PDB file of C-alpha atoms and ligand atoms in Angstrom:
ATOM      1  CA  MET W   1     137.648 175.201 128.843  1.00 44.00           C
ATOM      2  CA  ALA W   2     134.399 177.112 128.051  1.00 45.00           C
ATOM      3  CA  LYS W   3     131.142 175.311 128.913  1.00 52.00           C
ATOM      4  CA  GLY W   4     127.821 175.454 127.053  1.00 63.00           C
ATOM      5  CA  PRO W   5     124.353 175.610 128.671  1.00 75.00           C
ATOM      6  CA  ASP W   6     124.313 171.855 129.366  1.00 62.00           C
ATOM      7  CA  GLY W   7     127.781 171.936 130.930  1.00 54.00           C
ATOM      8  CA  LYS W   8     129.438 170.392 127.848  1.00 52.00           C
ATOM      9  CA  ASN W   9     132.687 171.892 126.658  1.00 50.00           C
ATOM     10  CA  THR W  10     132.480 174.088 123.594  1.00 48.00           C
ATOM     11  CA  SER W  11     135.853 173.327 122.071  1.00 41.00           C
ATOM     12  CA  GLY W  12     134.240 172.708 118.641  1.00 40.00           C
ATOM     13  CA  ARG W  13     133.872 176.456 118.177  1.00 40.00           C
ATOM     14  CA  GLY W  14     137.069 176.887 116.232  1.00 39.00           C
ATOM     15  CA  GLN W  15     136.270 174.207 113.639  1.00 42.00           C
ATOM     16  CA  ARG W  16     137.026 174.939 109.989  1.00 45.00           C
ATOM     17  CA  ASP W  17     133.922 175.612 107.911  1.00 49.00           C
ATOM     18  CA  LEU W  18     133.730 172.805 105.386  1.00 53.00           C
ATOM     19  CA  THR W  19     130.710 172.520 103.141  1.00 65.00           C
ATOM     20  CA  VAL W  20     129.197 169.047 103.417  1.00 61.00           C
ATOM     21  CA  LYS W  21     127.687 167.596 100.253  1.00 64.00           C
ATOM     22  CA  VAL W  22     124.970 164.974 100.555  1.00 63.00           C
ATOM     23  CA  LYS W  23     124.533 162.423  97.775  1.00 61.00           C
ATOM     24  CA  THR W  24     121.030 161.495  96.694  1.00 64.00           C
ATOM     25  CA  ALA W  25     120.413 158.054  98.153  1.00 63.00           C
ATOM     26  CA  ARG W  26     117.959 155.459  96.976  1.00 67.00           C
ATOM     27  CA  GLY W  27     114.774 155.720  99.032  1.00 67.00           C
ATOM     28  CA  ARG W  28     115.509 159.281 100.143  1.00 66.00           C
ATOM     29  CA  ARG W  29     113.377 161.994  98.608  1.00 68.00           C
ATOM     30  CA  ASN W  30     115.102 164.997  96.986  1.00 68.00           C
ATOM     31  CA  SER W  31     113.497 167.267  99.573  1.00 65.00           C
ATOM     32  CA  SER W  32     115.029 165.164 102.394  1.00 68.00           C
ATOM     33  CA  THR W  33     118.430 165.313 100.724  1.00 71.00           C
ATOM     34  CA  ARG W  34     118.125 169.092 100.432  1.00 66.00           C
ATOM     35  CA  TRP W  35     117.054 169.338 104.106  1.00 65.00           C
ATOM     36  CA  LEU W  36     120.001 167.184 105.203  1.00 69.00           C
ATOM     37  CA  GLN W  37     122.465 169.190 103.140  1.00 71.00           C
ATOM     38  CA  ARG W  38     121.095 172.491 104.479  1.00 70.00           C
ATOM     39  CA  GLN W  39     121.177 171.157 108.037  1.00 70.00           C
ATOM     40  CA  LEU W  40     124.775 169.944 107.752  1.00 72.00           C
ATOM     41  CA  ASN W  41     125.938 173.285 106.350  1.00 78.00           C
ATOM     42  CA  ASP W  42     123.864 175.627 108.507  1.00 85.00           C
ATOM     43  CA  PRO W  43     126.193 177.791 110.642  1.00 90.00           C
ATOM     44  CA  TYR W  44     123.566 178.048 113.409  1.00 94.00           C
ATOM     45  CA  VAL W  45     123.253 174.242 113.569  1.00 94.00           C
ATOM     46  CA  LYS W  46     127.044 174.012 113.892  1.00 93.00           C
ATOM     47  CA  ARG W  47     127.049 176.750 116.527  1.00 95.00           C
ATOM     48  CA  ALA W  48     124.275 175.041 118.502  1.00 96.00           C
ATOM     49  CA  GLN W  49     126.277 171.797 118.516  1.00 95.00           C
ATOM     50  CA  ALA W  50     129.493 173.571 119.476  1.00 95.00           C
ATOM     51  CA  GLU W  51     127.891 175.596 122.270  1.00 97.00           C
ATOM     52  CA  GLY W  52     125.723 172.784 123.668  1.00 97.00           C
ATOM     53  CA  TYR W  53     122.282 174.109 122.695  1.00 98.00           C
ATOM     54  CA  ARG W  54     119.538 171.616 121.945  1.00 98.00           C
ATOM     55  CA  GLY W  55     118.697 173.284 118.659  1.00 96.00           C
ATOM     56  CA  ARG W  56     119.365 176.278 116.437  1.00 95.00           C
ATOM     57  CA  ALA W  57     116.066 177.835 117.651  1.00 97.00           C
ATOM     58  CA  ALA W  58     117.954 178.879 120.803  1.00 98.00           C
ATOM     59  CA  PHE W  59     119.647 181.654 118.812  1.00 98.00           C
ATOM     60  CA  LYS W  60     116.311 183.095 117.678  1.00 98.00           C
ATOM     61  CA  ILE W  61     115.111 183.789 121.226  1.00 98.00           C
ATOM     62  CA  MET W  62     118.603 184.980 122.171  1.00 98.00           C
ATOM     63  CA  GLU W  63     118.567 187.520 119.340  1.00 98.00           C
ATOM     64  CA  LEU W  64     114.994 188.600 120.093  1.00 98.00           C
ATOM     65  CA  ASP W  65     115.768 189.047 123.781  1.00 98.00           C
ATOM     66  CA  ASP W  66     119.016 190.896 123.054  1.00 98.00           C
ATOM     67  CA  LYS W  67     116.873 193.399 121.173  1.00 97.00           C
ATOM     68  CA  PHE W  68     113.755 193.607 123.374  1.00 98.00           C
ATOM     69  CA  ARG W  69     115.060 192.552 126.835  1.00 98.00           C
ATOM     70  CA  PHE W  70     112.080 190.648 128.203  1.00 98.00           C
ATOM     71  CA  LEU W  71     113.991 187.733 129.808  1.00 98.00           C
ATOM     72  CA  VAL W  72     115.029 189.644 132.899  1.00 98.00           C
ATOM     73  CA  ASN W  73     115.943 188.450 136.386  1.00 98.00           C
ATOM     74  CA  GLY W  74     112.823 187.291 138.208  1.00 98.00           C
ATOM     75  CA  ALA W  75     110.620 186.964 135.110  1.00 98.00           C
ATOM     76  CA  ARG W  76     107.900 184.307 135.155  1.00 98.00           C
ATOM     77  CA  VAL W  77     107.922 182.716 131.713  1.00 98.00           C
ATOM     78  CA  VAL W  78     105.531 180.374 129.906  1.00 98.00           C
ATOM     79  CA  ASP W  79     107.015 178.722 126.800  1.00 98.00           C
ATOM     80  CA  LEU W  80     104.513 177.023 124.479  1.00 98.00           C
ATOM     81  CA  GLY W  81     105.968 174.410 122.120  1.00 98.00           C
ATOM     82  CA  CYS W  82     109.180 174.200 124.128  1.00 98.00           C
ATOM     83  CA  ALA W  83     110.716 170.904 122.862  1.00 98.00           C
ATOM     84  CA  PRO W  84     113.558 170.078 122.645  1.00 98.00           C
ATOM     85  CA  GLY W  85     114.310 172.934 125.074  1.00 98.00           C
ATOM     86  CA  GLY W  86     116.607 175.393 123.294  1.00 98.00           C
ATOM     87  CA  TRP W  87     114.575 178.443 124.346  1.00 98.00           C
ATOM     88  CA  ALA W  88     114.528 177.096 127.906  1.00 98.00           C
ATOM     89  CA  GLN W  89     118.338 176.845 127.903  1.00 98.00           C
ATOM     90  CA  VAL W  90     118.534 180.524 126.975  1.00 98.00           C
ATOM     91  CA  ALA W  91     115.778 181.699 129.332  1.00 98.00           C
ATOM     92  CA  VAL W  92     116.733 179.854 132.541  1.00 98.00           C
ATOM     93  CA  PRO W  93     120.006 181.745 133.209  1.00 98.00           C
ATOM     94  CA  ARG W  94     118.641 185.061 131.913  1.00 98.00           C
ATOM     95  CA  ILE W  95     115.658 185.039 134.302  1.00 98.00           C
ATOM     96  CA  ASN W  96     117.792 183.625 137.137  1.00 98.00           C
ATOM     97  CA  ALA W  97     115.499 180.601 137.515  1.00 98.00           C
ATOM     98  CA  LEU W  98     118.201 178.779 139.479  1.00 98.00           C
ATOM     99  CA  GLY W  99     118.796 181.714 141.809  1.00 98.00           C
ATOM    100  CA  GLU W 100     122.488 181.765 140.902  1.00 97.00           C
ATOM    101  CA  LYS W 101     122.780 185.561 140.847  1.00 97.00           C
ATOM    102  CA  PRO W 102     123.010 186.744 144.456  1.00 96.00           C
ATOM    103  CA  GLY W 103     120.651 189.558 145.346  1.00 97.00           C
ATOM    104  CA  LYS W 104     118.685 189.241 142.079  1.00 98.00           C
ATOM    105  CA  ALA W 105     115.049 188.180 141.785  1.00 98.00           C
ATOM    106  CA  VAL W 106     114.533 184.503 140.972  1.00 98.00           C
ATOM    107  CA  GLY W 107     112.494 183.694 137.867  1.00 98.00           C
ATOM    108  CA  ARG W 108     110.273 180.789 136.957  1.00 98.00           C
ATOM    109  CA  PHE W 109     110.139 178.833 133.697  1.00 98.00           C
ATOM    110  CA  ILE W 110     107.234 176.622 132.620  1.00 98.00           C
ATOM    111  CA  GLY W 111     107.357 174.894 129.233  1.00 98.00           C
ATOM    112  CA  VAL W 112     104.714 172.779 127.519  1.00 98.00           C
ATOM    113  CA  ASP W 113     104.900 170.631 124.421  1.00 98.00           C
ATOM    114  CA  LEU W 114     103.252 167.672 122.720  1.00 97.00           C
ATOM    115  CA  GLN W 115     106.535 165.877 123.233  1.00 97.00           C
ATOM    116  CA  GLU W 116     108.425 164.992 126.351  1.00 98.00           C
ATOM    117  CA  VAL W 117     111.428 167.251 126.973  1.00 98.00           C
ATOM    118  CA  GLU W 118     114.717 166.131 128.486  1.00 98.00           C
ATOM    119  CA  PRO W 119     114.880 167.671 131.988  1.00 98.00           C
ATOM    120  CA  LEU W 120     116.777 170.926 132.436  1.00 98.00           C
ATOM    121  CA  ALA W 121     117.673 172.387 135.827  1.00 98.00           C
ATOM    122  CA  GLY W 122     115.570 175.466 136.523  1.00 98.00           C
ATOM    123  CA  ALA W 123     112.827 174.571 134.012  1.00 98.00           C
ATOM    124  CA  GLU W 124     109.507 172.842 134.601  1.00 98.00           C
ATOM    125  CA  PHE W 125     108.283 170.916 131.549  1.00 98.00           C
ATOM    126  CA  HIS W 126     104.818 169.458 130.941  1.00 98.00           C
ATOM    127  CA  VAL W 127     103.516 167.282 128.118  1.00 98.00           C
ATOM    128  CA  LEU W 128     100.374 168.941 126.805  1.00 98.00           C
ATOM    129  CA  ASP W 129      98.548 169.539 123.543  1.00 97.00           C
ATOM    130  CA  PHE W 130      97.931 173.245 123.918  1.00 97.00           C
ATOM    131  CA  MET W 131      95.057 173.050 121.400  1.00 96.00           C
ATOM    132  CA  GLU W 132      93.033 170.559 123.461  1.00 97.00           C
ATOM    133  CA  ASP W 133      90.056 171.723 125.513  1.00 96.00           C
ATOM    134  CA  GLY W 134      91.038 172.975 128.950  1.00 96.00           C
ATOM    135  CA  ALA W 135      94.749 173.355 128.085  1.00 97.00           C
ATOM    136  CA  ASP W 136      94.718 177.000 129.211  1.00 96.00           C
ATOM    137  CA  ASP W 137      93.369 176.001 132.608  1.00 96.00           C
ATOM    138  CA  LYS W 138      96.124 173.426 133.056  1.00 97.00           C
ATOM    139  CA  VAL W 139      98.820 175.996 132.276  1.00 97.00           C
ATOM    140  CA  LYS W 140      97.180 178.483 134.657  1.00 96.00           C
ATOM    141  CA  GLU W 141      97.103 175.848 137.378  1.00 97.00           C
ATOM    142  CA  TRP W 142     100.831 175.052 136.925  1.00 97.00           C
ATOM    143  CA  LEU W 143     101.631 178.731 136.864  1.00 96.00           C
ATOM    144  CA  GLY W 144      99.577 179.447 139.965  1.00 93.00           C
ATOM    145  CA  GLY W 145      99.562 183.193 139.319  1.00 95.00           C
ATOM    146  CA  ARG W 146     100.558 185.741 136.708  1.00 97.00           C
ATOM    147  CA  ALA W 147     103.312 185.547 134.066  1.00 98.00           C
ATOM    148  CA  ASP W 148     105.611 188.272 132.755  1.00 98.00           C
ATOM    149  CA  VAL W 149     106.297 186.587 129.420  1.00 98.00           C
ATOM    150  CA  VAL W 150     104.250 184.218 127.266  1.00 98.00           C
ATOM    151  CA  MET W 151     106.232 182.957 124.314  1.00 98.00           C
ATOM    152  CA  SER W 152     105.349 180.467 121.629  1.00 98.00           C
ATOM    153  CA  ASP W 153     107.433 178.710 119.018  1.00 97.00           C
ATOM    154  CA  MET W 154     104.646 176.192 118.357  1.00 96.00           C
ATOM    155  CA  ALA W 155     104.576 174.825 114.844  1.00 91.00           C
ATOM    156  CA  ALA W 156     102.499 171.981 113.475  1.00 84.00           C
ATOM    157  CA  SER W 157     104.366 169.569 111.200  1.00 83.00           C
ATOM    158  CA  SER W 158     104.271 170.779 107.619  1.00 81.00           C
ATOM    159  CA  SER W 159     101.349 169.643 105.475  1.00 82.00           C
ATOM    160  CA  GLY W 160     103.256 170.589 102.332  1.00 82.00           C
ATOM    161  CA  HIS W 161     100.490 173.111 101.538  1.00 85.00           C
ATOM    162  CA  LYS W 162     101.698 176.636 102.245  1.00 80.00           C
ATOM    163  CA  GLN W 163      98.307 178.234 102.989  1.00 80.00           C
ATOM    164  CA  THR W 164      97.209 175.357 105.260  1.00 85.00           C
ATOM    165  CA  ASP W 165     100.475 175.584 107.205  1.00 82.00           C
ATOM    166  CA  HIS W 166     100.037 179.323 107.524  1.00 82.00           C
ATOM    167  CA  LEU W 167      96.470 179.039 108.869  1.00 85.00           C
ATOM    168  CA  ARG W 168      97.523 176.346 111.339  1.00 88.00           C
ATOM    169  CA  ILE W 169     100.341 178.429 112.728  1.00 88.00           C
ATOM    170  CA  ILE W 170      98.083 181.471 113.049  1.00 88.00           C
ATOM    171  CA  ALA W 171      95.598 179.314 115.012  1.00 92.00           C
ATOM    172  CA  LEU W 172      98.413 178.245 117.362  1.00 95.00           C
ATOM    173  CA  CYS W 173      99.549 181.834 117.717  1.00 94.00           C
ATOM    174  CA  GLU W 174      96.002 183.053 118.449  1.00 94.00           C
ATOM    175  CA  ALA W 175      95.555 180.385 121.122  1.00 96.00           C
ATOM    176  CA  ALA W 176      98.849 181.484 122.686  1.00 97.00           C
ATOM    177  CA  ALA W 177      97.732 185.138 122.549  1.00 97.00           C
ATOM    178  CA  TYR W 178      94.498 184.331 124.407  1.00 97.00           C
ATOM    179  CA  LEU W 179      96.496 182.641 127.158  1.00 98.00           C
ATOM    180  CA  ALA W 180      98.687 185.751 127.300  1.00 98.00           C
ATOM    181  CA  PHE W 181      95.601 188.018 127.676  1.00 97.00           C
ATOM    182  CA  ASP W 182      94.511 185.839 130.569  1.00 96.00           C
ATOM    183  CA  VAL W 183      97.729 185.439 132.541  1.00 97.00           C
ATOM    184  CA  LEU W 184     100.069 188.326 131.702  1.00 98.00           C
ATOM    185  CA  GLU W 185     100.970 190.874 134.316  1.00 98.00           C
ATOM    186  CA  GLU W 186     100.441 194.479 133.261  1.00 98.00           C
ATOM    187  CA  GLY W 187     103.494 195.509 131.230  1.00 98.00           C
ATOM    188  CA  GLY W 188     104.105 191.868 130.191  1.00 98.00           C
ATOM    189  CA  THR W 189     105.437 190.583 126.876  1.00 98.00           C
ATOM    190  CA  PHE W 190     104.069 188.197 124.267  1.00 98.00           C
ATOM    191  CA  VAL W 191     106.339 186.596 121.666  1.00 98.00           C
ATOM    192  CA  SER W 192     105.132 184.245 118.979  1.00 96.00           C
ATOM    193  CA  LYS W 193     106.271 182.649 115.792  1.00 94.00           C
ATOM    194  CA  VAL W 194     104.057 183.416 112.776  1.00 90.00           C
ATOM    195  CA  LEU W 195     104.369 182.728 109.071  1.00 83.00           C
ATOM    196  CA  ALA W 196     103.964 185.606 106.644  1.00 80.00           C
ATOM    197  CA  GLY W 197     100.972 184.782 104.438  1.00 72.00           C
ATOM    198  CA  GLY W 198      98.062 187.154 104.787  1.00 63.00           C
ATOM    199  CA  ALA W 199      95.940 185.895 107.702  1.00 62.00           C
ATOM    200  CA  GLU W 200      98.089 187.453 110.411  1.00 71.00           C
ATOM    201  CA  GLY W 201      96.407 190.873 110.038  1.00 82.00           C
ATOM    202  CA  ASP W 202      93.557 190.102 112.452  1.00 86.00           C
ATOM    203  CA  LEU W 203      96.003 188.859 115.047  1.00 88.00           C
ATOM    204  CA  GLN W 204      98.042 192.041 114.751  1.00 90.00           C
ATOM    205  CA  LYS W 205      94.898 194.132 115.240  1.00 92.00           C
ATOM    206  CA  LEU W 206      93.991 192.149 118.317  1.00 93.00           C
ATOM    207  CA  LEU W 207      97.478 192.494 119.782  1.00 96.00           C
ATOM    208  CA  LYS W 208      97.574 196.241 119.086  1.00 96.00           C
ATOM    209  CA  GLN W 209      94.434 196.677 121.212  1.00 96.00           C
ATOM    210  CA  ARG W 210      95.998 194.895 124.185  1.00 97.00           C
ATOM    211  CA  PHE W 211      99.671 195.946 124.052  1.00 98.00           C
ATOM    212  CA  THR W 212     101.342 199.333 123.762  1.00 98.00           C
ATOM    213  CA  LYS W 213     103.792 198.167 121.059  1.00 97.00           C
ATOM    214  CA  VAL W 214     103.645 195.385 118.469  1.00 96.00           C
ATOM    215  CA  ALA W 215     106.635 194.608 116.271  1.00 95.00           C
ATOM    216  CA  ASN W 216     107.329 192.007 113.604  1.00 93.00           C
ATOM    217  CA  VAL W 217     110.880 190.767 113.553  1.00 95.00           C
ATOM    218  CA  LYS W 218     112.863 188.260 111.561  1.00 96.00           C
ATOM    219  CA  PRO W 219     115.901 187.486 113.704  1.00 96.00           C
ATOM    220  CA  PRO W 220     119.127 186.686 111.828  1.00 96.00           C
ATOM    221  CA  ALA W 221     118.926 183.057 113.062  1.00 96.00           C
ATOM    222  CA  SER W 222     115.607 182.565 111.259  1.00 95.00           C
ATOM    223  CA  ARG W 223     116.359 181.005 107.875  1.00 92.00           C
ATOM    224  CA  PRO W 224     116.157 183.672 105.190  1.00 89.00           C
ATOM    225  CA  ASP W 225     114.324 181.323 102.812  1.00 87.00           C
ATOM    226  CA  SER W 226     111.522 180.633 105.330  1.00 87.00           C
ATOM    227  CA  SER W 227     108.430 182.804 105.729  1.00 86.00           C
ATOM    228  CA  GLU W 228     108.812 182.527 109.507  1.00 91.00           C
ATOM    229  CA  LYS W 229     108.907 185.709 111.533  1.00 93.00           C
ATOM    230  CA  PHE W 230     108.159 186.635 115.136  1.00 95.00           C
ATOM    231  CA  VAL W 231     105.598 188.988 116.537  1.00 95.00           C
ATOM    232  CA  ILE W 232     106.670 190.726 119.757  1.00 97.00           C
ATOM    233  CA  ALA W 233     104.036 192.571 121.725  1.00 97.00           C
ATOM    234  CA  THR W 234     105.284 194.552 124.705  1.00 98.00           C
ATOM    235  CA  GLY W 235     103.585 196.580 127.418  1.00 98.00           C
ATOM    236  CA  PHE W 236     100.461 194.500 128.104  1.00 98.00           C
ATOM    237  CA  ARG W 237      97.686 196.891 129.039  1.00 97.00           C
ATOM    238  CA  GLY W 238      96.040 194.426 131.442  1.00 90.00           C
TER     239      GLY W 238
HETATM  240  C1  SAM G 301     110.120 174.588 116.439  1.00 80.01           C
HETATM  241  S1  SAM G 301     109.728 173.511 117.736  1.00 80.01           S
HETATM  242  C2  SAM G 301     110.093 174.463 119.146  1.00 80.01           C
HETATM  243  C3  SAM G 301     111.552 174.603 119.438  1.00 80.01           C
HETATM  244  C4  SAM G 301     111.795 175.220 120.791  1.00 80.01           C
HETATM  245  N1  SAM G 301     111.473 176.630 120.806  1.00 80.01           N
HETATM  246  C5  SAM G 301     113.247 175.063 121.218  1.00 80.01           C
HETATM  247  O1  SAM G 301     113.950 176.046 121.285  1.00 80.01           O
HETATM  248  O2  SAM G 301     113.654 173.943 121.493  1.00 80.01           O
HETATM  249  C6  SAM G 301     107.984 173.543 117.702  1.00 80.01           C
HETATM  250  C7  SAM G 301     107.350 172.713 118.789  1.00 80.01           C
HETATM  251  O3  SAM G 301     105.951 173.022 118.846  1.00 80.01           O
HETATM  252  C8  SAM G 301     105.331 171.879 119.367  1.00 80.01           C
HETATM  253  N2  SAM G 301     103.875 171.948 119.157  1.00 80.01           N
HETATM  254  C9  SAM G 301     103.209 171.992 117.992  1.00 80.01           C
HETATM  255  N3  SAM G 301     101.876 171.986 118.200  1.00 80.01           N
HETATM  256  C10 SAM G 301     101.713 171.969 119.552  1.00 80.01           C
HETATM  257  C11 SAM G 301     100.569 171.936 120.393  1.00 80.01           C
HETATM  258  N4  SAM G 301      99.324 171.913 119.886  1.00 80.01           N
HETATM  259  N5  SAM G 301     100.752 171.913 121.732  1.00 80.01           N
HETATM  260  C12 SAM G 301     102.005 171.907 122.260  1.00 80.01           C
HETATM  261  N6  SAM G 301     103.123 171.927 121.503  1.00 80.01           N
HETATM  262  C13 SAM G 301     102.979 171.953 120.176  1.00 80.01           C
HETATM  263  C14 SAM G 301     105.989 170.741 118.609  1.00 80.01           C
HETATM  264  O4  SAM G 301     105.814 169.503 119.283  1.00 80.01           O
HETATM  265  C15 SAM G 301     107.439 171.200 118.557  1.00 80.01           C
HETATM  266  O5  SAM G 301     108.207 170.601 119.561  1.00 80.01           O
END
């Protein structure tokens, strides 16, 4: 039987697609009912459950890496906002963090998040608020050298105000970019979630000065009704 990334069997893959309807319940807001209904009917949520991924976000990094190929054997990766660990599940085998591919370079995976993350073989997780003073230095200390990839899926919980959420996510992305400038090896890659909304222009300018190529991508796994997209900067100039 086929196994998913956590060693669970993936026999749910052939399930029939049945749309689940959620009734409005007393005490539950309409927005929560809509979220629950969307979650229960989302094909990527079903796929994540069937294939043993910790969340649908795993498919976003998979699709981005299938296109840009930055998670290579031997890569040293820093993942900011890594909980619950879906990106880690994708990265660990791709970078050969467990040394399971004979003759191939062995990678390293360091993830940080505000929340504790369930352990995963081949990944090193740390609880850290990346926006606190000195957070960069802590990551650099854990890394103990250069990184080939800095990636961030950090997102603050929604304030319900679109522009505020946008500015917050840009601040997280900028902080991640500054860590990348500091630790990336020449030729390295920076990947970060952003929300379309106007203020990302300055960030793009900054990235274009430091990387040979900057692309904005909305992977198929990113919900079409969300303004989320990913910026991928490749070829760090050092
Ligand atoms: C969308 S989730 C990440 C999902 C992850 N990529 C995965 O595949 O499992 C966003 C994460 O960003 C984290 N986060 C938000 N602000 C943060 C901060 N200041 N420092 C560290 N993590 C942060 C949240 O705790 C949350 O777990």
